[in-house]
PDB file of C-alpha atoms in Angstrom:
ATOM      1  CA  MET A   1     -16.810 186.172 -90.460  1.00 80.00           C
ATOM      2  CA  SER A   2     -16.935 189.595 -92.077  1.00 88.00           C
ATOM      3  CA  PRO A   3     -14.640 190.396 -95.041  1.00 88.00           C
ATOM      4  CA  ALA A   4     -12.674 192.850 -92.870  1.00 90.00           C
ATOM      5  CA  VAL A   5     -11.897 190.202 -90.233  1.00 88.00           C
ATOM      6  CA  GLN A   6     -11.058 187.675 -92.931  1.00 87.00           C
ATOM      7  CA  LYS A   7      -8.625 190.120 -94.571  1.00 87.00           C
ATOM      8  CA  ALA A   8      -7.013 190.880 -91.200  1.00 87.00           C
ATOM      9  CA  LEU A   9      -6.425 187.164 -90.571  1.00 82.00           C
ATOM     10  CA  MET A  10      -4.972 186.706 -94.062  1.00 84.00           C
ATOM     11  CA  ASP A  11      -2.586 189.612 -93.435  1.00 84.00           C
ATOM     12  CA  LYS A  12      -1.595 188.367 -89.966  1.00 79.00           C
ATOM     13  CA  TYR A  13      -0.653 184.877 -91.146  1.00 77.00           C
ATOM     14  CA  HIS A  14       0.673 186.069 -94.557  1.00 81.00           C
ATOM     15  CA  LEU A  15      -1.841 183.863 -96.361  1.00 82.00           C
ATOM     16  CA  ASP A  16      -2.381 186.526 -99.000  1.00 84.00           C
ATOM     17  CA  ALA A  17       1.231 186.176-100.213  1.00 87.00           C
ATOM     18  CA  PRO A  18       2.079 184.023-103.264  1.00 89.00           C
ATOM     19  CA  LEU A  19       2.440 180.336-102.481  1.00 90.00           C
ATOM     20  CA  HIS A  20       6.134 180.185-103.357  1.00 91.00           C
ATOM     21  CA  LYS A  21       6.858 183.116-101.010  1.00 89.00           C
ATOM     22  CA  GLN A  22       4.937 181.430 -98.183  1.00 87.00           C
ATOM     23  CA  TYR A  23       7.010 178.294 -98.722  1.00 89.00           C
ATOM     24  CA  ILE A  24      10.342 180.163 -98.768  1.00 91.00           C
ATOM     25  CA  ASP A  25       9.388 182.115 -95.636  1.00 87.00           C
ATOM     26  CA  PHE A  26       8.450 178.844 -93.935  1.00 86.00           C
ATOM     27  CA  LEU A  27      11.836 177.286 -94.780  1.00 88.00           C
ATOM     28  CA  LYS A  28      13.663 180.356 -93.471  1.00 87.00           C
ATOM     29  CA  GLY A  29      11.728 180.033 -90.228  1.00 84.00           C
ATOM     30  CA  VAL A  30      12.580 176.321 -89.946  1.00 86.00           C
ATOM     31  CA  LEU A  31      16.300 177.102 -90.184  1.00 87.00           C
ATOM     32  CA  LYS A  32      15.900 179.426 -87.180  1.00 84.00           C
ATOM     33  CA  PHE A  33      13.577 176.934 -85.442  1.00 84.00           C
ATOM     34  CA  ASP A  34      10.762 179.441 -85.804  1.00 82.00           C
ATOM     35  CA  LEU A  35       7.861 177.209 -86.820  1.00 82.00           C
ATOM     36  CA  GLY A  36       5.275 179.967 -86.879  1.00 81.00           C
ATOM     37  CA  PRO A  37       2.265 180.761 -84.705  1.00 83.00           C
ATOM     38  CA  SER A  38      -0.188 178.145 -83.523  1.00 83.00           C
ATOM     39  CA  TYR A  39      -3.649 178.497 -85.079  1.00 80.00           C
ATOM     40  CA  ALA A  40      -5.366 176.923 -82.060  1.00 80.00           C
ATOM     41  CA  TYR A  41      -3.416 178.375 -79.119  1.00 78.00           C
ATOM     42  CA  GLU A  42      -3.755 182.131 -79.360  1.00 77.00           C
ATOM     43  CA  GLY A  43      -0.569 184.055 -78.656  1.00 78.00           C
ATOM     44  CA  ARG A  44       1.660 180.965 -78.609  1.00 81.00           C
ATOM     45  CA  SER A  45       4.115 179.765 -81.222  1.00 84.00           C
ATOM     46  CA  VAL A  46       4.636 176.174 -82.310  1.00 85.00           C
ATOM     47  CA  THR A  47       8.189 176.303 -80.945  1.00 85.00           C
ATOM     48  CA  GLU A  48       6.842 177.277 -77.514  1.00 84.00           C
ATOM     49  CA  LEU A  49       4.433 174.330 -77.561  1.00 83.00           C
ATOM     50  CA  ILE A  50       7.218 171.863 -78.454  1.00 83.00           C
ATOM     51  CA  VAL A  51       9.634 173.301 -75.880  1.00 83.00           C
ATOM     52  CA  GLY A  52       6.879 173.261 -73.247  1.00 80.00           C
ATOM     53  CA  GLY A  53       5.868 169.650 -73.939  1.00 80.00           C
ATOM     54  CA  PHE A  54       9.359 168.223 -74.456  1.00 81.00           C
ATOM     55  CA  PRO A  55      10.321 167.911 -70.737  1.00 81.00           C
ATOM     56  CA  VAL A  56       7.296 165.648 -70.112  1.00 80.00           C
ATOM     57  CA  THR A  57       8.111 163.598 -73.202  1.00 80.00           C
ATOM     58  CA  ILE A  58      11.801 163.227 -72.347  1.00 82.00           C
ATOM     59  CA  ARG A  59      11.002 162.015 -68.807  1.00 81.00           C
ATOM     60  CA  MET A  60       8.718 159.383 -70.297  1.00 81.00           C
ATOM     61  CA  SER A  61      11.448 158.460 -72.777  1.00 83.00           C
ATOM     62  CA  ILE A  62      14.018 157.862 -70.034  1.00 85.00           C
ATOM     63  CA  PHE A  63      11.730 155.503 -68.094  1.00 85.00           C
ATOM     64  CA  TYR A  64      10.618 153.871 -71.347  1.00 84.00           C
ATOM     65  CA  ILE A  65      14.180 153.105 -72.500  1.00 86.00           C
ATOM     66  CA  ILE A  66      15.142 151.801 -69.048  1.00 87.00           C
ATOM     67  CA  LEU A  67      12.213 149.353 -69.145  1.00 86.00           C
ATOM     68  CA  ILE A  68      13.182 148.120 -72.624  1.00 85.00           C
ATOM     69  CA  ILE A  69      16.819 147.524 -71.648  1.00 85.00           C
ATOM     70  CA  VAL A  70      16.081 146.008 -68.233  1.00 87.00           C
ATOM     71  CA  PHE A  71      13.441 143.565 -69.508  1.00 87.00           C
ATOM     72  CA  GLY A  72      13.895 143.165 -73.278  1.00 83.00           C
ATOM     73  CA  ILE A  73      17.584 142.178 -73.383  1.00 83.00           C
ATOM     74  CA  PRO A  74      17.689 139.695 -70.434  1.00 85.00           C
ATOM     75  CA  LEU A  75      14.421 138.044 -71.500  1.00 86.00           C
ATOM     76  CA  GLY A  76      15.752 137.613 -75.038  1.00 84.00           C
ATOM     77  CA  ILE A  77      18.984 136.061 -73.762  1.00 82.00           C
ATOM     78  CA  GLY A  78      17.087 133.741 -71.417  1.00 84.00           C
ATOM     79  CA  ALA A  79      14.741 132.654 -74.206  1.00 84.00           C
ATOM     80  CA  ALA A  80      17.690 131.916 -76.527  1.00 82.00           C
ATOM     81  CA  LEU A  81      19.514 129.870 -73.892  1.00 80.00           C
ATOM     82  CA  ASN A  82      16.350 127.845 -73.207  1.00 82.00           C
ATOM     83  CA  ARG A  83      15.278 127.425 -76.817  1.00 81.00           C
ATOM     84  CA  ASN A  84      11.932 125.637 -77.231  1.00 81.00           C
ATOM     85  CA  GLY A  85      11.706 125.108 -73.473  1.00 84.00           C
ATOM     86  CA  PRO A  86       8.823 126.185 -71.208  1.00 86.00           C
ATOM     87  CA  PHE A  87      10.539 129.499 -70.379  1.00 85.00           C
ATOM     88  CA  ASP A  88      11.111 130.264 -74.057  1.00 81.00           C
ATOM     89  CA  ARG A  89       7.528 129.428 -75.050  1.00 87.00           C
ATOM     90  CA  GLY A  90       6.064 131.404 -72.153  1.00 87.00           C
ATOM     91  CA  ILE A  91       8.163 134.490 -72.895  1.00 84.00           C
ATOM     92  CA  MET A  92       7.351 134.327 -76.611  1.00 85.00           C
ATOM     93  CA  PHE A  93       3.620 134.092 -75.861  1.00 88.00           C
ATOM     94  CA  ILE A  94       3.670 137.048 -73.437  1.00 85.00           C
ATOM     95  CA  THR A  95       5.834 139.259 -75.664  1.00 83.00           C
ATOM     96  CA  THR A  96       3.728 138.476 -78.732  1.00 84.00           C
ATOM     97  CA  LEU A  97       0.614 139.437 -76.793  1.00 83.00           C
ATOM     98  CA  GLY A  98       2.246 142.672 -75.638  1.00 80.00           C
ATOM     99  CA  LYS A  99       3.337 143.469 -79.192  1.00 81.00           C
ATOM    100  CA  THR A 100       0.043 142.741 -80.940  1.00 82.00           C
ATOM    101  CA  LEU A 101      -2.370 144.450 -78.536  1.00 81.00           C
ATOM    102  CA  PRO A 102      -3.067 148.045 -79.658  1.00 81.00           C
ATOM    103  CA  GLY A 103      -1.636 150.797 -77.479  1.00 77.00           C
ATOM    104  CA  PHE A 104      -5.026 152.217 -76.498  1.00 79.00           C
ATOM    105  CA  VAL A 105      -6.175 148.755 -75.317  1.00 84.00           C
ATOM    106  CA  LYS A 106      -3.086 148.281 -73.104  1.00 83.00           C
ATOM    107  CA  ALA A 107      -3.395 151.809 -71.728  1.00 81.00           C
ATOM    108  CA  SER A 108      -7.112 151.413 -71.016  1.00 83.00           C
ATOM    109  CA  LEU A 109      -6.606 148.068 -69.243  1.00 85.00           C
ATOM    110  CA  LEU A 110      -3.803 149.455 -67.073  1.00 83.00           C
ATOM    111  CA  LEU A 111      -5.899 152.494 -66.206  1.00 82.00           C
ATOM    112  CA  TYR A 112      -8.937 150.409 -65.334  1.00 83.00           C
ATOM    113  CA  ILE A 113      -7.112 147.853 -63.174  1.00 84.00           C
ATOM    114  CA  PHE A 114      -4.365 149.815 -61.419  1.00 83.00           C
ATOM    115  CA  ALA A 115      -5.802 153.339 -61.338  1.00 77.00           C
ATOM    116  CA  PHE A 116      -9.587 152.974 -61.240  1.00 80.00           C
ATOM    117  CA  LYS A 117     -10.037 149.662 -59.392  1.00 79.00           C
ATOM    118  CA  LEU A 118      -6.958 149.440 -57.174  1.00 78.00           C
ATOM    119  CA  GLY A 119      -6.283 153.177 -56.901  1.00 75.00           C
ATOM    120  CA  TRP A 120      -2.497 152.730 -56.907  1.00 78.00           C
ATOM    121  CA  PHE A 121      -1.845 155.406 -59.532  1.00 75.00           C
ATOM    122  CA  PRO A 122      -3.470 158.694 -60.592  1.00 72.00           C
ATOM    123  CA  ILE A 123      -6.001 158.257 -63.379  1.00 71.00           C
ATOM    124  CA  PHE A 124      -4.705 161.055 -65.586  1.00 68.00           C
ATOM    125  CA  GLY A 125      -2.312 164.001 -65.653  1.00 62.00           C
ATOM    126  CA  ILE A 126       0.904 164.599 -63.735  1.00 62.00           C
ATOM    127  CA  LYS A 127      -0.215 164.936 -60.126  1.00 59.00           C
ATOM    128  CA  ASP A 128       2.228 162.930 -58.032  1.00 57.00           C
ATOM    129  CA  GLY A 129       5.544 163.355 -59.809  1.00 68.00           C
ATOM    130  CA  PHE A 130       7.358 160.126 -60.694  1.00 72.00           C
ATOM    131  CA  ILE A 131       4.415 157.846 -59.945  1.00 76.00           C
ATOM    132  CA  SER A 132       2.355 159.564 -62.653  1.00 75.00           C
ATOM    133  CA  TYR A 133       4.755 158.308 -65.332  1.00 75.00           C
ATOM    134  CA  ILE A 134       4.686 154.624 -64.333  1.00 80.00           C
ATOM    135  CA  LEU A 135       1.474 153.507 -66.084  1.00 82.00           C
ATOM    136  CA  PRO A 136       2.065 155.537 -69.292  1.00 83.00           C
ATOM    137  CA  CYS A 137       5.617 154.216 -69.583  1.00 83.00           C
ATOM    138  CA  ILE A 138       4.520 150.613 -69.021  1.00 84.00           C
ATOM    139  CA  ALA A 139       1.750 150.975 -71.604  1.00 83.00           C
ATOM    140  CA  MET A 140       4.160 152.536 -74.077  1.00 83.00           C
ATOM    141  CA  SER A 141       6.977 150.031 -73.517  1.00 83.00           C
ATOM    142  CA  LEU A 142       5.100 146.697 -73.602  1.00 82.00           C
ATOM    143  CA  GLY A 143       5.159 146.454 -77.392  1.00 81.00           C
ATOM    144  CA  SER A 144       8.798 147.562 -77.629  1.00 82.00           C
ATOM    145  CA  ILE A 145       9.850 145.092 -74.923  1.00 84.00           C
ATOM    146  CA  GLY A 146       8.193 142.349 -76.973  1.00 82.00           C
ATOM    147  CA  SER A 147      10.015 143.417 -80.139  1.00 83.00           C
ATOM    148  CA  MET A 148      13.368 143.734 -78.357  1.00 84.00           C
ATOM    149  CA  THR A 149      12.967 140.327 -76.685  1.00 85.00           C
ATOM    150  CA  ARG A 150      12.174 138.552 -79.944  1.00 85.00           C
ATOM    151  CA  LEU A 151      14.923 140.381 -81.836  1.00 83.00           C
ATOM    152  CA  ASN A 152      17.489 139.647 -79.126  1.00 83.00           C
ATOM    153  CA  ARG A 153      16.467 135.984 -79.045  1.00 85.00           C
ATOM    154  CA  THR A 154      16.828 135.640 -82.817  1.00 84.00           C
ATOM    155  CA  SER A 155      20.218 137.405 -82.885  1.00 84.00           C
ATOM    156  CA  MET A 156      21.564 135.359 -79.995  1.00 82.00           C
ATOM    157  CA  LEU A 157      20.463 132.070 -81.571  1.00 81.00           C
ATOM    158  CA  GLU A 158      22.161 133.020 -84.827  1.00 81.00           C
ATOM    159  CA  VAL A 159      25.413 134.001 -83.107  1.00 80.00           C
ATOM    160  CA  LEU A 160      25.458 130.996 -80.747  1.00 78.00           C
ATOM    161  CA  GLY A 161      25.451 128.736 -83.785  1.00 77.00           C
ATOM    162  CA  GLN A 162      28.603 130.285 -85.274  1.00 78.00           C
ATOM    163  CA  ASP A 163      31.934 128.459 -85.484  1.00 79.00           C
ATOM    164  CA  TYR A 164      33.852 130.951 -83.335  1.00 77.00           C
ATOM    165  CA  ILE A 165      31.454 130.309 -80.430  1.00 78.00           C
ATOM    166  CA  ARG A 166      32.122 126.583 -80.663  1.00 79.00           C
ATOM    167  CA  THR A 167      35.861 127.343 -80.815  1.00 82.00           C
ATOM    168  CA  ALA A 168      35.649 129.543 -77.695  1.00 77.00           C
ATOM    169  CA  ARG A 169      33.873 126.767 -75.825  1.00 78.00           C
ATOM    170  CA  ALA A 170      36.393 124.192 -77.059  1.00 83.00           C
ATOM    171  CA  LYS A 171      39.200 126.348 -75.630  1.00 78.00           C
ATOM    172  CA  GLY A 172      37.633 125.938 -72.220  1.00 78.00           C
ATOM    173  CA  LEU A 173      36.271 129.446 -71.743  1.00 75.00           C
ATOM    174  CA  SER A 174      33.510 129.744 -69.178  1.00 77.00           C
ATOM    175  CA  GLU A 175      29.958 129.900 -70.480  1.00 75.00           C
ATOM    176  CA  ARG A 176      29.571 133.351 -68.931  1.00 77.00           C
ATOM    177  CA  LYS A 177      32.585 134.668 -70.823  1.00 78.00           C
ATOM    178  CA  VAL A 178      31.449 133.067 -74.080  1.00 78.00           C
ATOM    179  CA  LEU A 179      27.994 134.546 -73.666  1.00 78.00           C
ATOM    180  CA  TYR A 180      28.807 138.104 -72.656  1.00 74.00           C
ATOM    181  CA  LYS A 181      32.185 138.737 -74.297  1.00 72.00           C
ATOM    182  CA  HIS A 182      31.707 136.955 -77.622  1.00 72.00           C
ATOM    183  CA  ALA A 183      28.039 136.259 -78.301  1.00 77.00           C
ATOM    184  CA  LEU A 184      26.228 139.282 -76.878  1.00 75.00           C
ATOM    185  CA  ARG A 185      28.516 141.877 -78.424  1.00 73.00           C
ATOM    186  CA  ASN A 186      28.191 140.409 -81.910  1.00 76.00           C
ATOM    187  CA  ALA A 187      24.440 139.995 -81.492  1.00 76.00           C
ATOM    188  CA  SER A 188      23.953 143.586 -80.372  1.00 76.00           C
ATOM    189  CA  LEU A 189      23.971 145.347 -83.785  1.00 76.00           C
ATOM    190  CA  PRO A 190      20.298 144.593 -84.577  1.00 78.00           C
ATOM    191  CA  MET A 191      19.403 145.567 -81.008  1.00 78.00           C
ATOM    192  CA  ILE A 192      21.198 148.917 -81.363  1.00 79.00           C
ATOM    193  CA  THR A 193      19.243 149.595 -84.551  1.00 79.00           C
ATOM    194  CA  SER A 194      15.959 148.771 -82.858  1.00 79.00           C
ATOM    195  CA  LEU A 195      16.832 150.751 -79.728  1.00 79.00           C
ATOM    196  CA  GLY A 196      17.731 153.803 -81.809  1.00 79.00           C
ATOM    197  CA  GLY A 197      14.322 153.736 -83.476  1.00 78.00           C
ATOM    198  CA  ASN A 198      12.598 153.304 -80.121  1.00 78.00           C
ATOM    199  CA  ILE A 199      14.458 156.268 -78.632  1.00 79.00           C
ATOM    200  CA  ALA A 200      13.566 158.447 -81.618  1.00 76.00           C
ATOM    201  CA  GLY A 201       9.924 157.439 -81.373  1.00 73.00           C
ATOM    202  CA  SER A 202       9.749 158.060 -77.631  1.00 73.00           C
ATOM    203  CA  LEU A 203      11.427 161.480 -77.846  1.00 68.00           C
ATOM    204  CA  THR A 204       8.771 162.680 -80.261  1.00 63.00           C
ATOM    205  CA  GLY A 205       5.985 161.536 -77.950  1.00 57.00           C
ATOM    206  CA  SER A 206       3.537 158.682 -77.960  1.00 70.00           C
ATOM    207  CA  PHE A 207       0.443 160.236 -79.499  1.00 71.00           C
ATOM    208  CA  VAL A 208      -2.093 157.681 -78.236  1.00 75.00           C
ATOM    209  CA  ILE A 209      -0.611 157.128 -74.767  1.00 78.00           C
ATOM    210  CA  GLU A 210      -0.169 160.825 -73.984  1.00 76.00           C
ATOM    211  CA  LYS A 211      -3.721 161.528 -75.089  1.00 76.00           C
ATOM    212  CA  ILE A 212      -5.258 158.718 -72.999  1.00 78.00           C
ATOM    213  CA  PHE A 213      -3.309 159.679 -69.860  1.00 78.00           C
ATOM    214  CA  ALA A 214      -3.858 163.436 -70.473  1.00 75.00           C
ATOM    215  CA  LEU A 215      -0.132 164.222 -70.476  1.00 76.00           C
ATOM    216  CA  SER A 216       0.917 167.566 -71.924  1.00 74.00           C
ATOM    217  CA  GLY A 217       3.782 166.194 -74.001  1.00 75.00           C
ATOM    218  CA  VAL A 218       4.716 166.664 -77.641  1.00 78.00           C
ATOM    219  CA  GLY A 219       2.506 163.759 -78.748  1.00 75.00           C
ATOM    220  CA  GLY A 220      -0.495 165.168 -76.889  1.00 74.00           C
ATOM    221  CA  TYR A 221      -0.125 168.515 -78.643  1.00 76.00           C
ATOM    222  CA  PHE A 222       0.051 166.729 -81.998  1.00 80.00           C
ATOM    223  CA  VAL A 223      -3.243 164.899 -81.394  1.00 77.00           C
ATOM    224  CA  GLN A 224      -4.933 168.130 -80.328  1.00 79.00           C
ATOM    225  CA  ALA A 225      -3.509 169.894 -83.374  1.00 81.00           C
ATOM    226  CA  VAL A 226      -5.094 167.326 -85.696  1.00 81.00           C
ATOM    227  CA  GLY A 227      -8.471 167.773 -84.019  1.00 81.00           C
ATOM    228  CA  ASN A 228      -8.180 171.581 -84.092  1.00 82.00           C
ATOM    229  CA  ARG A 229      -6.859 171.755 -87.669  1.00 85.00           C
ATOM    230  CA  ASP A 230      -3.795 173.500 -86.291  1.00 82.00           C
ATOM    231  CA  TYR A 231      -1.730 172.994 -89.425  1.00 85.00           C
ATOM    232  CA  THR A 232       1.363 174.875 -88.276  1.00 84.00           C
ATOM    233  CA  THR A 233       1.618 172.713 -85.155  1.00 85.00           C
ATOM    234  CA  ILE A 234       1.152 169.538 -87.218  1.00 86.00           C
ATOM    235  CA  MET A 235       3.971 170.626 -89.544  1.00 87.00           C
ATOM    236  CA  GLY A 236       6.175 171.722 -86.645  1.00 86.00           C
ATOM    237  CA  VAL A 237       5.867 168.449 -84.717  1.00 84.00           C
ATOM    238  CA  THR A 238       6.439 166.486 -87.938  1.00 86.00           C
ATOM    239  CA  ILE A 239       9.658 168.403 -88.655  1.00 87.00           C
ATOM    240  CA  PHE A 240      10.782 168.007 -85.041  1.00 84.00           C
ATOM    241  CA  SER A 241      10.134 164.250 -85.242  1.00 82.00           C
ATOM    242  CA  SER A 242      12.119 164.010 -88.470  1.00 85.00           C
ATOM    243  CA  LEU A 243      15.119 165.817 -86.959  1.00 86.00           C
ATOM    244  CA  ILE A 244      15.095 163.507 -83.929  1.00 84.00           C
ATOM    245  CA  SER A 245      14.885 160.437 -86.195  1.00 83.00           C
ATOM    246  CA  LEU A 246      17.775 161.606 -88.396  1.00 87.00           C
ATOM    247  CA  THR A 247      19.898 162.330 -85.325  1.00 87.00           C
ATOM    248  CA  MET A 248      19.262 158.859 -83.922  1.00 83.00           C
ATOM    249  CA  VAL A 249      20.147 157.247 -87.264  1.00 84.00           C
ATOM    250  CA  LEU A 250      23.500 159.093 -87.176  1.00 86.00           C
ATOM    251  CA  ILE A 251      24.150 158.021 -83.560  1.00 86.00           C
ATOM    252  CA  VAL A 252      23.303 154.392 -84.397  1.00 81.00           C
ATOM    253  CA  ASP A 253      25.747 154.435 -87.335  1.00 80.00           C
ATOM    254  CA  VAL A 254      28.501 155.758 -85.049  1.00 81.00           C
ATOM    255  CA  LEU A 255      27.732 153.096 -82.421  1.00 80.00           C
ATOM    256  CA  TYR A 256      28.118 150.384 -85.081  1.00 76.00           C
ATOM    257  CA  GLY A 257      31.792 151.299 -85.371  1.00 74.00           C
ATOM    258  CA  VAL A 258      32.227 151.329 -81.596  1.00 75.00           C
ATOM    259  CA  VAL A 259      30.642 147.913 -81.054  1.00 72.00           C
ATOM    260  CA  ASP A 260      31.942 146.143 -84.170  1.00 69.00           C
ATOM    261  CA  PRO A 261      35.395 147.225 -85.487  1.00 70.00           C
ATOM    262  CA  ARG A 262      34.655 145.502 -88.814  1.00 68.00           C
ATOM    263  CA  VAL A 263      32.258 148.262 -89.889  1.00 66.00           C
ATOM    264  CA  ARG A 264      34.634 151.162 -89.151  1.00 67.00           C
ATOM    265  CA  ILE A 265      35.716 153.352 -92.049  1.00 64.00           C
ATOM    266  CA  ASP A 266      39.439 153.022 -92.764  1.00 61.00           C
ATOM    267  CA  LYS A 267      41.592 156.128 -92.730  1.00 54.00           C
TER     268      LYS A 267
END
């Protein structure tokens, strides 16, 4: 480009200012949630991109969390209650497979079988409302369901071996009451920690899944920003992800005190 155009671009993005001033101006913008203009999307700011992609991401997050809770927790409890049995071994094999397979492999297989071959779901994009989110959410949640199942199984086995569980059974309490009132509540702290991290990760978008399914969420914009060298968008999504993660850490710490009175701070 000509020197005149180059100078105009430097002036527009304030790249001719001293580095320390650029940094201070950037921090001031962050405090106002003004993350600057996008280098790749002309006329659009990074904040607009995040706000525009967040509704898609949050819908995926809701379905994703529902799948983790509905499948991960009951499967973990069932595996713990049938330790080393056929059900336990089968669940551990399936969840390990779901955890270890890369996200792009799971997404590609689901697309090929259920969208391309069977034609049950749209191949890409949001065309049919709710049904468009089913395959991406399944692909995104398989690994987390595996982690939650294994974590829940381990926590339940540890708690079921405690003395107070044996005492509750010796008092004649029903197995259902022992399981849900005493064991599950005390085994839930590791699950809350894991669930908080999963929620934070889903709210900032699944970069690979959103790209494969051509969803215009926060993660999809991040992948495009890397390819386009859109540095302001990369920084903006990173900061947004950090804020979500910090918020979820705070919420998890508060939930610890709700679930387990022993970790509450005394007055």
